[in-house]
Coordinates of C-alpha atoms in Angstrom, one line a residue:
Chain A
M1 CA 26.9 -41.6 80.5
R2 CA 27.2 -37.9 80.1
V3 CA 29.4 -35.7 78.0
D4 CA 29.8 -31.9 78.4
I5 CA 29.8 -30.1 75.1
C6 CA 31.8 -26.9 75.0
E7 CA 30.4 -24.7 72.3
V8 CA 33.3 -23.0 70.5
G9 CA 31.4 -21.5 67.6
P10 CA 31.7 -17.9 68.8
R11 CA 35.5 -18.3 69.1
D12 CA 37.1 -21.1 67.0
G13 CA 34.2 -21.0 64.6
L14 CA 34.0 -17.3 63.9
Q15 CA 37.8 -16.8 64.2
N16 CA 38.2 -18.9 61.0
E17 CA 35.3 -17.5 59.0
P18 CA 36.3 -15.1 56.2
E19 CA 33.7 -12.6 57.3
V20 CA 34.4 -10.4 60.3
L21 CA 31.3 -10.0 62.5
D22 CA 30.6 -7.0 64.7
P23 CA 30.9 -7.7 68.4
T24 CA 27.1 -7.1 68.8
V25 CA 26.4 -10.0 66.4
R26 CA 29.0 -12.2 68.1
A27 CA 27.3 -11.4 71.4
E28 CA 23.9 -12.3 70.0
L29 CA 25.3 -15.6 68.8
V30 CA 26.5 -16.3 72.4
T31 CA 23.1 -15.2 73.8
R32 CA 21.2 -17.5 71.4
L33 CA 23.5 -20.4 72.2
A34 CA 23.1 -19.9 75.9
S35 CA 19.4 -20.9 75.7
T36 CA 20.2 -24.3 74.0
G37 CA 21.2 -26.1 77.2
V38 CA 24.9 -26.2 76.2
P39 CA 26.8 -26.0 79.5
R40 CA 29.8 -24.1 78.4
I41 CA 30.5 -21.5 75.7
E42 CA 33.8 -20.1 74.5
V43 CA 32.6 -16.6 74.0
A44 CA 35.7 -14.7 72.9
S45 CA 39.4 -14.7 72.5
F46 CA 41.8 -12.2 74.1
V47 CA 44.3 -12.0 71.2
S48 CA 45.7 -9.4 68.9
A49 CA 43.0 -7.7 66.9
R50 CA 45.6 -7.0 64.2
R51 CA 46.4 -10.7 63.8
V52 CA 42.9 -12.0 64.3
P53 CA 40.4 -9.2 63.3
Q54 CA 37.5 -11.7 63.6
M55 CA 38.1 -11.7 67.4
A56 CA 38.5 -7.9 67.9
D57 CA 36.9 -6.3 71.0
P58 CA 36.3 -9.4 73.2
E59 CA 35.5 -7.1 76.1
K60 CA 32.5 -5.8 74.1
V61 CA 31.3 -9.3 73.3
V62 CA 31.6 -10.3 77.0
A63 CA 29.7 -7.3 78.1
L64 CA 26.9 -7.7 75.7
A65 CA 26.4 -11.4 75.7
E66 CA 23.7 -12.8 78.0
A67 CA 24.7 -16.2 79.2
P68 CA 23.5 -16.5 82.8
S69 CA 24.1 -19.5 85.1
P70 CA 24.2 -22.4 84.7
V71 CA 26.0 -21.6 81.5
T72 CA 29.7 -21.2 82.0
R73 CA 31.5 -18.6 79.9
A74 CA 35.0 -19.2 78.9
A75 CA 37.5 -17.3 76.8
L76 CA 40.8 -18.1 75.0
V77 CA 44.1 -16.6 76.0
L78 CA 47.5 -17.4 74.4
N79 CA 49.7 -15.5 76.8
E80 CA 49.8 -13.6 80.1
R81 CA 48.9 -10.3 78.4
G82 CA 45.7 -12.0 77.1
Y83 CA 45.1 -13.4 80.6
E84 CA 45.3 -9.9 82.1
R85 CA 42.7 -8.6 79.6
L86 CA 40.4 -11.6 80.5
A87 CA 41.0 -11.0 84.2
A88 CA 39.6 -7.5 83.9
T89 CA 36.2 -9.1 82.9
D90 CA 33.9 -11.4 84.8
V91 CA 34.6 -14.4 82.6
P92 CA 35.1 -17.3 85.1
E93 CA 36.9 -19.8 82.9
V94 CA 40.2 -19.5 81.0
H95 CA 41.1 -21.5 78.0
A96 CA 44.8 -21.5 77.4
A97 CA 46.5 -23.2 74.5
F98 CA 49.8 -24.0 72.9
C99 CA 50.9 -26.3 70.0
V100 CA 52.8 -29.5 70.6
S101 CA 55.0 -29.2 67.5
E102 CA 57.8 -26.7 67.4
T103 CA 57.3 -25.3 63.9
F104 CA 53.5 -24.8 64.5
N105 CA 54.1 -23.2 67.9
E106 CA 56.7 -20.9 66.5
R107 CA 54.3 -19.7 63.8
N108 CA 51.3 -19.4 66.1
Q109 CA 52.9 -18.3 69.4
G110 CA 56.3 -17.0 68.2
C111 CA 58.3 -19.1 70.7
P112 CA 59.5 -22.6 71.4
V113 CA 57.0 -25.0 72.9
A114 CA 58.9 -25.1 76.2
D115 CA 58.4 -21.3 76.6
S116 CA 54.7 -21.7 75.9
V117 CA 54.5 -24.5 78.5
E118 CA 56.1 -22.2 81.1
A119 CA 53.8 -19.3 80.2
T120 CA 50.8 -21.7 80.4
K121 CA 51.9 -22.8 83.9
R122 CA 52.1 -19.1 85.0
I123 CA 48.6 -18.5 83.6
I124 CA 47.2 -21.5 85.5
R125 CA 48.7 -20.2 88.8
R126 CA 47.4 -16.7 88.2
A127 CA 44.0 -17.9 87.2
H128 CA 43.8 -20.2 90.3
D129 CA 44.9 -17.3 92.5
D130 CA 42.0 -15.3 91.0
G131 CA 39.5 -18.1 91.5
R132 CA 39.2 -19.1 87.8
R133 CA 39.0 -22.5 86.3
V134 CA 41.6 -23.3 83.6
T135 CA 41.4 -25.6 80.6
V136 CA 44.5 -26.1 78.6
T137 CA 44.3 -27.2 75.0
L138 CA 47.2 -29.0 73.3
A139 CA 46.9 -27.9 69.6
A140 CA 48.0 -30.2 66.8
S141 CA 47.9 -33.3 69.1
F142 CA 46.9 -35.5 66.2
G143 CA 49.3 -34.2 63.5
C144 CA 51.0 -31.0 62.5
P145 CA 50.6 -29.2 59.1
F146 CA 54.4 -28.5 59.0
E147 CA 56.0 -31.5 60.7
G148 CA 53.5 -34.2 59.9
E149 CA 53.1 -37.0 62.4
V150 CA 53.2 -36.1 66.1
D151 CA 54.5 -38.5 68.7
P152 CA 51.7 -39.3 71.1
G153 CA 54.3 -39.9 73.8
E154 CA 55.5 -36.3 73.5
V155 CA 51.9 -35.0 73.6
L156 CA 51.2 -37.0 76.8
A157 CA 54.5 -35.6 78.3
Y158 CA 53.3 -32.1 77.6
A159 CA 49.9 -33.0 79.2
G160 CA 51.8 -34.1 82.2
E161 CA 53.6 -30.8 82.4
I162 CA 50.4 -28.8 82.7
R163 CA 48.5 -31.3 84.9
E164 CA 47.7 -28.4 87.3
A165 CA 45.1 -27.4 84.8
D166 CA 41.5 -28.2 85.7
E167 CA 41.0 -29.9 82.3
I168 CA 43.2 -31.0 79.5
V169 CA 42.0 -31.0 75.9
F170 CA 43.7 -32.7 72.9
A171 CA 43.0 -30.8 69.7
D172 CA 42.9 -32.2 66.2
T173 CA 43.6 -28.7 64.9
I174 CA 43.9 -29.7 61.2
G175 CA 41.4 -32.5 61.2
V176 CA 43.7 -35.5 60.5
G177 CA 43.0 -37.7 63.5
V178 CA 41.5 -41.2 63.6
P179 CA 40.0 -43.2 66.5
R180 CA 43.1 -45.1 67.5
Q181 CA 44.8 -41.8 68.2
V182 CA 41.8 -40.8 70.3
H183 CA 42.1 -43.9 72.3
R184 CA 45.9 -43.6 72.7
L185 CA 45.7 -40.0 74.0
L186 CA 42.7 -40.4 76.2
R187 CA 43.8 -43.7 77.8
G188 CA 47.4 -42.5 78.0
A189 CA 46.3 -39.4 79.9
A190 CA 43.9 -41.2 82.2
D191 CA 46.5 -41.4 85.0
L192 CA 46.7 -37.6 85.1
D193 CA 43.4 -37.8 86.9
R194 CA 42.0 -34.7 85.2
P195 CA 38.9 -34.3 83.1
L196 CA 39.9 -34.9 79.5
G197 CA 38.4 -33.3 76.4
L198 CA 38.8 -33.4 72.7
H199 CA 38.6 -30.6 70.1
L200 CA 37.8 -32.2 66.8
H201 CA 37.7 -30.9 63.2
N202 CA 35.9 -32.8 60.4
T203 CA 38.3 -31.8 57.7
R204 CA 38.8 -35.4 56.5
N205 CA 35.4 -36.8 57.6
T206 CA 36.9 -38.4 60.7
G207 CA 35.6 -35.9 63.3
Y208 CA 32.4 -37.8 64.3
A209 CA 34.1 -41.2 64.3
N210 CA 36.6 -39.6 66.7
A211 CA 33.8 -38.3 68.8
Y212 CA 32.3 -41.7 69.0
A213 CA 35.7 -43.3 69.8
A214 CA 36.1 -40.7 72.6
L215 CA 32.9 -42.0 74.2
E216 CA 34.5 -45.4 74.3
S217 CA 37.5 -43.9 76.2
E218 CA 35.3 -42.0 78.6
V219 CA 35.9 -38.4 77.5
S220 CA 34.5 -35.7 79.7
T221 CA 34.2 -32.8 77.2
L222 CA 33.8 -32.4 73.5
D223 CA 34.3 -29.1 71.8
A224 CA 31.9 -28.4 68.9
S225 CA 30.7 -25.3 66.9
V226 CA 27.2 -24.6 65.9
A227 CA 26.6 -25.5 62.2
G228 CA 30.2 -26.7 62.0
I229 CA 31.6 -23.3 61.3
G230 CA 35.4 -22.7 61.5
G231 CA 36.7 -23.8 58.1
C232 CA 40.1 -22.3 57.4
P233 CA 39.7 -18.9 55.6
F234 CA 42.4 -20.0 53.2
A235 CA 40.6 -23.1 52.2
P236 CA 37.1 -22.1 51.3
D237 CA 35.6 -25.6 51.2
A238 CA 37.3 -26.9 54.3
T239 CA 34.9 -27.9 57.0
G240 CA 35.5 -26.7 60.5
D241 CA 34.9 -28.0 64.0
I242 CA 32.4 -30.9 64.3
A243 CA 28.9 -29.3 64.4
T244 CA 27.2 -29.1 67.7
E245 CA 23.8 -30.2 66.4
D246 CA 25.3 -33.1 64.6
L247 CA 27.2 -34.2 67.7
V248 CA 24.1 -33.9 69.7
Y249 CA 22.3 -36.1 67.2
L250 CA 25.0 -38.7 67.6
L251 CA 24.9 -38.5 71.4
D252 CA 21.1 -38.5 71.7
R253 CA 20.8 -41.6 69.5
E254 CA 23.7 -43.3 71.3
G255 CA 21.9 -42.7 74.6
V256 CA 24.6 -40.3 75.9
E257 CA 23.3 -37.4 77.9
S258 CA 24.4 -33.8 77.0
G259 CA 21.6 -31.6 78.3
V260 CA 21.5 -29.9 74.9
D261 CA 18.2 -29.4 73.0
I262 CA 19.0 -30.3 69.4
D263 CA 16.1 -28.4 68.0
A264 CA 17.3 -25.2 69.8
V265 CA 20.8 -25.6 68.3
I266 CA 19.3 -26.2 64.9
S267 CA 17.5 -22.9 65.2
V268 CA 20.7 -21.1 66.0
A269 CA 22.4 -22.8 63.0
E270 CA 19.7 -21.6 60.7
W271 CA 20.0 -18.1 62.1
L272 CA 23.7 -18.2 61.6
R273 CA 23.4 -19.5 58.1
G274 CA 21.4 -16.3 57.4
V275 CA 24.0 -14.1 59.1
L276 CA 26.9 -15.6 57.2
G277 CA 24.9 -15.8 54.0
R278 CA 26.3 -19.2 52.9
D279 CA 25.9 -22.9 53.3
L280 CA 27.5 -24.2 56.5
P281 CA 29.0 -27.7 57.0
G282 CA 26.6 -29.1 59.7
R283 CA 24.2 -31.6 58.3
L284 CA 21.3 -31.7 60.8
H285 CA 20.1 -28.2 60.2
R286 CA 19.6 -29.3 56.6
A287 CA 18.7 -33.0 56.8
G288 CA 16.5 -32.7 59.9
V289 CA 16.3 -34.8 63.1
F290 CA 15.3 -38.5 62.9
P291 CA 12.8 -39.6 63.7
P292 CA 11.0 -36.4 62.8
A293 CA 8.8 -34.8 65.5
S294 CA 5.3 -36.1 65.0
Chain B
M1 CA 42.3 -56.9 59.7
R2 CA 40.9 -56.5 56.2
V3 CA 37.7 -54.9 54.9
D4 CA 36.5 -55.2 51.3
I5 CA 35.2 -52.0 49.9
C6 CA 32.4 -52.3 47.3
E7 CA 32.5 -49.2 45.2
V8 CA 28.9 -48.2 44.4
G9 CA 29.5 -44.8 42.8
P10 CA 28.6 -45.9 39.3
R11 CA 25.3 -47.3 40.6
D12 CA 24.0 -45.8 43.9
G13 CA 26.1 -42.7 43.4
L14 CA 25.1 -41.8 39.8
Q15 CA 21.5 -43.0 40.3
N16 CA 20.9 -40.2 42.8
E17 CA 22.7 -37.5 40.9
P18 CA 20.5 -34.9 39.1
E19 CA 22.5 -35.2 36.0
V20 CA 22.0 -38.2 33.7
L21 CA 25.3 -39.4 32.3
D22 CA 25.8 -41.2 29.0
P23 CA 26.6 -44.9 29.3
T24 CA 30.0 -44.2 27.8
V25 CA 30.8 -41.9 30.7
R26 CA 29.5 -44.3 33.3
A27 CA 31.6 -47.0 31.7
E28 CA 34.6 -44.7 31.9
L29 CA 34.0 -44.2 35.6
V30 CA 34.0 -48.0 36.1
T31 CA 37.1 -48.4 34.1
R32 CA 38.9 -45.7 36.1
L33 CA 37.7 -47.2 39.4
A34 CA 38.9 -50.6 38.3
S35 CA 42.5 -49.4 38.5
T36 CA 42.3 -48.2 42.1
G37 CA 42.7 -51.5 43.8
V38 CA 39.0 -51.6 44.9
P39 CA 38.0 -55.3 44.8
R40 CA 34.3 -54.9 43.8
I41 CA 32.4 -52.4 41.8
E42 CA 28.6 -52.1 41.4
V43 CA 28.7 -51.2 37.7
A44 CA 25.0 -50.8 36.8
S45 CA 21.4 -51.4 37.8
F46 CA 19.0 -53.4 35.7
V47 CA 15.9 -51.4 36.5
S48 CA 13.3 -49.4 34.6
A49 CA 14.9 -46.6 32.5
R50 CA 11.6 -44.8 32.8
R51 CA 11.7 -44.7 36.6
V52 CA 15.5 -44.3 36.9
P53 CA 16.8 -42.6 33.7
Q54 CA 20.3 -42.2 35.3
M55 CA 20.6 -46.0 35.1
A56 CA 19.4 -46.5 31.4
D57 CA 21.2 -48.9 29.2
P58 CA 23.1 -51.0 31.8
E59 CA 24.0 -53.5 29.0
K60 CA 26.0 -50.8 27.3
V61 CA 27.8 -49.8 30.5
V62 CA 28.7 -53.5 31.1
A63 CA 29.9 -54.0 27.6
L64 CA 32.1 -50.8 27.5
A65 CA 33.5 -50.9 31.1
E66 CA 36.9 -52.4 31.5
A67 CA 37.2 -54.0 34.9
P68 CA 39.4 -57.1 34.5
S69 CA 40.1 -59.7 37.2
P70 CA 40.7 -59.5 40.1
V71 CA 38.0 -56.8 40.2
T72 CA 34.6 -58.3 40.6
R73 CA 31.7 -56.6 38.8
A74 CA 28.3 -56.6 40.3
A75 CA 24.9 -55.1 39.3
L76 CA 21.7 -54.3 41.1
V77 CA 18.4 -56.1 40.3
L78 CA 15.1 -55.5 42.1
N79 CA 13.1 -58.3 40.6
E80 CA 13.3 -61.4 38.4
R81 CA 12.9 -59.4 35.2
G82 CA 16.0 -57.4 36.2
Y83 CA 17.8 -60.6 37.0
E84 CA 17.0 -62.0 33.5
R85 CA 18.6 -58.9 31.9
L86 CA 21.7 -59.2 34.1
A87 CA 21.9 -62.9 33.3
A88 CA 22.2 -62.1 29.6
T89 CA 25.5 -60.3 30.4
D90 CA 28.7 -61.7 31.9
V91 CA 28.3 -59.8 35.2
P92 CA 29.2 -62.5 37.8
E93 CA 27.7 -61.0 40.9
V94 CA 24.1 -60.1 41.6
H95 CA 23.0 -57.4 44.2
A96 CA 19.4 -57.9 45.1
A97 CA 17.6 -55.5 47.5
F98 CA 14.4 -54.9 49.2
C99 CA 13.2 -52.5 52.0
V100 CA 12.5 -53.8 55.5
S101 CA 9.6 -51.4 56.0
E102 CA 6.2 -51.9 54.4
T103 CA 5.5 -48.3 53.3
F104 CA 9.0 -47.8 51.8
N105 CA 8.9 -51.2 50.0
E106 CA 5.5 -50.5 48.6
R107 CA 6.8 -47.2 47.2
N108 CA 10.1 -48.6 45.9
Q109 CA 9.1 -52.1 44.8
G110 CA 5.3 -51.8 44.5
C111 CA 4.6 -54.8 46.8
P112 CA 4.5 -56.0 50.4
V113 CA 7.9 -56.9 51.9
A114 CA 6.9 -60.6 52.1
D115 CA 6.5 -60.7 48.3
S116 CA 9.9 -59.1 47.8
V117 CA 11.5 -61.6 50.2
E118 CA 10.0 -64.4 48.1
A119 CA 11.2 -62.8 44.9
T120 CA 14.6 -62.4 46.4
K121 CA 14.8 -66.1 47.3
R122 CA 13.9 -67.0 43.7
I123 CA 16.7 -64.7 42.4
I124 CA 19.2 -66.3 44.8
R125 CA 18.2 -69.8 43.6
R126 CA 18.4 -68.8 39.9
A127 CA 21.7 -67.0 40.3
H128 CA 23.2 -69.9 42.1
D129 CA 22.0 -72.2 39.4
D130 CA 23.7 -69.9 36.9
G131 CA 27.0 -69.9 39.0
R132 CA 26.6 -66.3 40.2
R133 CA 27.3 -64.9 43.7
V134 CA 24.4 -63.0 45.3
T135 CA 24.5 -60.2 47.9
V136 CA 21.2 -59.1 49.4
T137 CA 20.8 -55.6 50.7
L138 CA 18.2 -54.8 53.3
A139 CA 17.3 -51.2 52.7
A140 CA 16.2 -48.9 55.4
S141 CA 17.6 -51.2 58.1
F142 CA 18.4 -48.2 60.3
G143 CA 15.2 -46.2 59.9
C144 CA 12.5 -45.5 57.4
P145 CA 11.6 -42.1 55.9
F146 CA 7.9 -43.0 56.2
E147 CA 7.6 -45.2 59.2
G148 CA 10.4 -43.8 61.4
E149 CA 12.1 -46.2 63.7
V150 CA 12.7 -49.8 62.4
D151 CA 12.7 -52.7 64.8
P152 CA 16.2 -54.4 64.6
G153 CA 14.6 -57.7 65.5
E154 CA 12.5 -57.5 62.4
V155 CA 15.5 -56.6 60.3
L156 CA 17.4 -59.6 61.6
A157 CA 14.4 -61.8 61.0
Y158 CA 14.4 -60.7 57.3
A159 CA 18.1 -61.4 57.2
G160 CA 17.5 -64.9 58.4
E161 CA 14.9 -65.4 55.6
I162 CA 17.5 -64.7 52.9
R163 CA 20.4 -66.5 54.6
E164 CA 21.0 -68.5 51.4
A165 CA 22.6 -65.3 50.0
D166 CA 26.4 -65.2 49.8
E167 CA 26.5 -61.9 51.7
I168 CA 24.0 -59.8 53.6
V169 CA 24.2 -56.0 53.7
F170 CA 22.3 -53.7 56.0
A171 CA 21.7 -50.4 54.4
D172 CA 21.3 -47.0 56.2
T173 CA 19.4 -45.8 53.1
I174 CA 18.5 -42.4 54.5
G175 CA 21.5 -41.8 56.7
V176 CA 20.0 -41.8 60.1
G177 CA 22.0 -44.6 61.8
V178 CA 24.3 -44.5 64.8
P179 CA 27.0 -46.9 66.0
R180 CA 24.9 -48.8 68.5
Q181 CA 22.5 -49.8 65.7
V182 CA 25.6 -51.0 63.7
H183 CA 26.6 -53.2 66.6
R184 CA 23.1 -54.5 67.2
L185 CA 22.7 -55.6 63.6
L186 CA 26.1 -57.0 62.9
R187 CA 26.3 -58.9 66.2
G188 CA 22.7 -60.0 65.9
A189 CA 23.4 -61.4 62.4
A190 CA 26.7 -63.1 63.3
D191 CA 25.0 -66.4 63.9
L192 CA 23.8 -66.5 60.3
D193 CA 27.4 -67.3 59.4
R194 CA 27.5 -65.2 56.3
P195 CA 29.8 -62.3 55.3
L196 CA 28.1 -59.1 56.5
G197 CA 28.3 -55.7 55.0
L198 CA 27.0 -52.2 55.6
H199 CA 25.8 -49.6 53.1
L200 CA 26.2 -46.2 54.8
H201 CA 25.1 -42.7 54.0
N202 CA 26.6 -39.6 55.6
T203 CA 23.4 -37.5 55.6
R204 CA 23.6 -36.7 59.3
N205 CA 27.4 -37.0 59.6
T206 CA 27.2 -40.4 61.3
G207 CA 28.4 -42.4 58.3
Y208 CA 32.1 -42.6 59.2
A209 CA 31.4 -43.2 62.9
N210 CA 29.2 -46.1 61.7
A211 CA 32.0 -47.4 59.5
Y212 CA 34.4 -47.3 62.4
A213 CA 31.9 -49.1 64.7
A214 CA 31.5 -51.7 61.9
L215 CA 35.2 -52.5 62.2
E216 CA 34.7 -53.2 65.9
S217 CA 31.9 -55.6 65.0
E218 CA 34.0 -57.4 62.4
V219 CA 32.2 -56.3 59.2
S220 CA 33.3 -57.9 56.0
T221 CA 32.3 -55.3 53.4
L222 CA 31.6 -51.6 53.4
D223 CA 29.9 -49.9 50.4
A224 CA 31.2 -46.5 49.5
S225 CA 31.0 -44.2 46.5
V226 CA 33.9 -42.2 45.0
A227 CA 33.7 -38.6 46.1
G228 CA 30.7 -39.4 48.2
I229 CA 28.2 -38.9 45.3
G230 CA 24.7 -40.1 45.7
G231 CA 22.9 -37.2 47.4
C232 CA 19.2 -37.3 46.9
P233 CA 18.3 -35.3 43.7
F234 CA 15.4 -33.8 45.6
A235 CA 17.7 -32.4 48.4
P236 CA 20.5 -30.6 46.6
D237 CA 22.7 -30.3 49.7
A238 CA 22.2 -33.8 51.0
T239 CA 25.4 -35.9 51.1
G240 CA 25.3 -39.3 49.6
D241 CA 27.1 -42.6 50.4
I242 CA 30.3 -42.4 52.5
A243 CA 33.1 -41.4 50.1
T244 CA 35.5 -44.2 49.1
E245 CA 38.6 -42.1 49.5
D246 CA 37.5 -40.8 52.9
L247 CA 36.8 -44.3 54.0
V248 CA 40.2 -45.5 52.8
Y249 CA 41.8 -42.7 54.7
L250 CA 40.1 -43.9 57.9
L251 CA 41.0 -47.5 57.2
D252 CA 44.6 -46.7 56.3
R253 CA 45.2 -44.8 59.4
E254 CA 43.4 -47.3 61.6
G255 CA 45.7 -50.0 60.2
V256 CA 42.9 -51.8 58.4
E257 CA 43.8 -53.2 55.0
S258 CA 41.6 -52.6 52.0
G259 CA 43.9 -53.0 49.1
V260 CA 42.8 -49.6 47.7
D261 CA 45.2 -46.9 46.6
I262 CA 43.9 -43.7 48.1
D263 CA 45.7 -41.5 45.7
A264 CA 44.2 -43.4 42.8
V265 CA 40.7 -42.9 44.2
I266 CA 41.4 -39.2 44.7
S267 CA 42.3 -38.9 41.1
V268 CA 39.0 -40.5 40.1
A269 CA 37.1 -38.1 42.5
E270 CA 38.8 -35.1 40.9
W271 CA 38.0 -36.4 37.4
L272 CA 34.3 -36.9 38.5
R273 CA 34.1 -33.5 40.0
G274 CA 35.0 -32.1 36.5
V275 CA 32.4 -34.4 34.8
L276 CA 29.6 -33.4 37.2
G277 CA 30.7 -29.8 37.3
R278 CA 30.0 -29.2 41.0
D279 CA 31.6 -29.7 44.4
L280 CA 31.2 -33.2 45.7
P281 CA 30.8 -34.2 49.4
G282 CA 34.0 -36.3 49.8
R283 CA 36.7 -34.4 51.8
L284 CA 40.0 -36.1 51.0
H285 CA 40.1 -35.0 47.4
R286 CA 39.9 -31.4 48.7
A287 CA 41.8 -31.6 52.0
G288 CA 44.5 -34.0 50.9
V289 CA 46.0 -37.0 52.4
F290 CA 47.9 -36.8 55.8
P291 CA 50.8 -36.9 56.2
P292 CA 51.4 -35.4 52.7
A293 CA 53.6 -37.4 50.4
S294 CA 57.1 -35.9 50.8

């Protein structure tokens, strides 16, 4: 079995860090990650620098980062304006996203979900016309901070609406999901005949259990961020995405191939800990690999 | 489905905390835990106070703690001298333990594994003669800090040797295990026809994935410590046992019954955070239950 890890530290990770890093440092993070064997990296986000100062100047990050083939660079866009900025770069993969709950989407995207779905469809068409691959992430698929429980049937209906995407990712944006939700969504979307991914947070210590459950339901892609960065800036002790190196540890010892060199990711995590100047949530860069190298 | 949680915070948790708490405070922790609905609590350890000062005066803890029926109180013993001290109290359940690797057992118990197995058999017989229930924990069943990989066949052979115990627990003492090891041990020991348990640490973020895998292999008991205390005192940022409240969150949302009131455990975790004066590894007492109570 093989799982593709999409490294989202430079985007979802840094976007939620309190510290705003210079584009040169963010580009260096991408460059370092590109040598770990990770097949895909979300390098930047084409969003408003006023709303998300951590993601300012994505064009600079893209221009400075060295992530040669076979690494695929991707970037997030939330609307067509964002897509147009991305399209002016050589980033070959588009990550579009919307929230499946009305309140959350209104706050994040400023419109009803149906409008975001239509915008996403237009982005898919334009990207395909331009020869780009598109992943669509359905945020808050496991629960909404404003509305609470989310109906998996509705989530799957939205997934069906954007089935022209090259990949569909269900995101546990606020880290509330459990394995049975993983199985319900992945098995429910299997008939869409698209590669399926999960974006998992470890906010309530269920992130790695969900990753393991995803293996049981034949997931194609798992998002992860080096050192587990991405805790919400408004909750200082919240953990972020599942940590890439911790996920690789789980995969390695389960016998699942990822192509990622755990020691290389741990080195990046240690470097990033120095850059951010604080303890980071990932465990492997502190506890060490088992069995230790002899 | 139902899983019994054995709360080990007062024992494995506090034993590995740098701070030594007074027996009155340890007894208060037991008393508070006894009102959460948790069916069993490891209240103390009858070991050398010189070697483990955190566990000094177990008789005082037992005398002061209020944990009336239906809560079952248990205590750890590592040899017959320890059992004799326990037998002088009214603690009805004995938790005996040895390590399955020679180097680790030599360091922890000062003798070859075979000698510990024989001592454990004698403890089982004496406890049964005295009308006490005995759980035997096989430490380092998922890996040894000195010898590295542990042969699951050997672990299962040791389990067979102490099958007179009322319950057998496989411990991931150093937090290196992954789900396929969980399945291998639980399914491999099923023919012993004994209730099986797991003792899991979250050192490498696999603890909750292992707990979830254990549900798939029909585990009877999962150890957990309130707030996830029990990080090794020599590794300040190591996490300890899986946290009781985080485990209950996973079980609740998976539809697995435990009888434990998550809000009550979170209250104990918050109290303990105040007592220990530092952030503790559990997530739920910080992130909150989902969906939030309306």
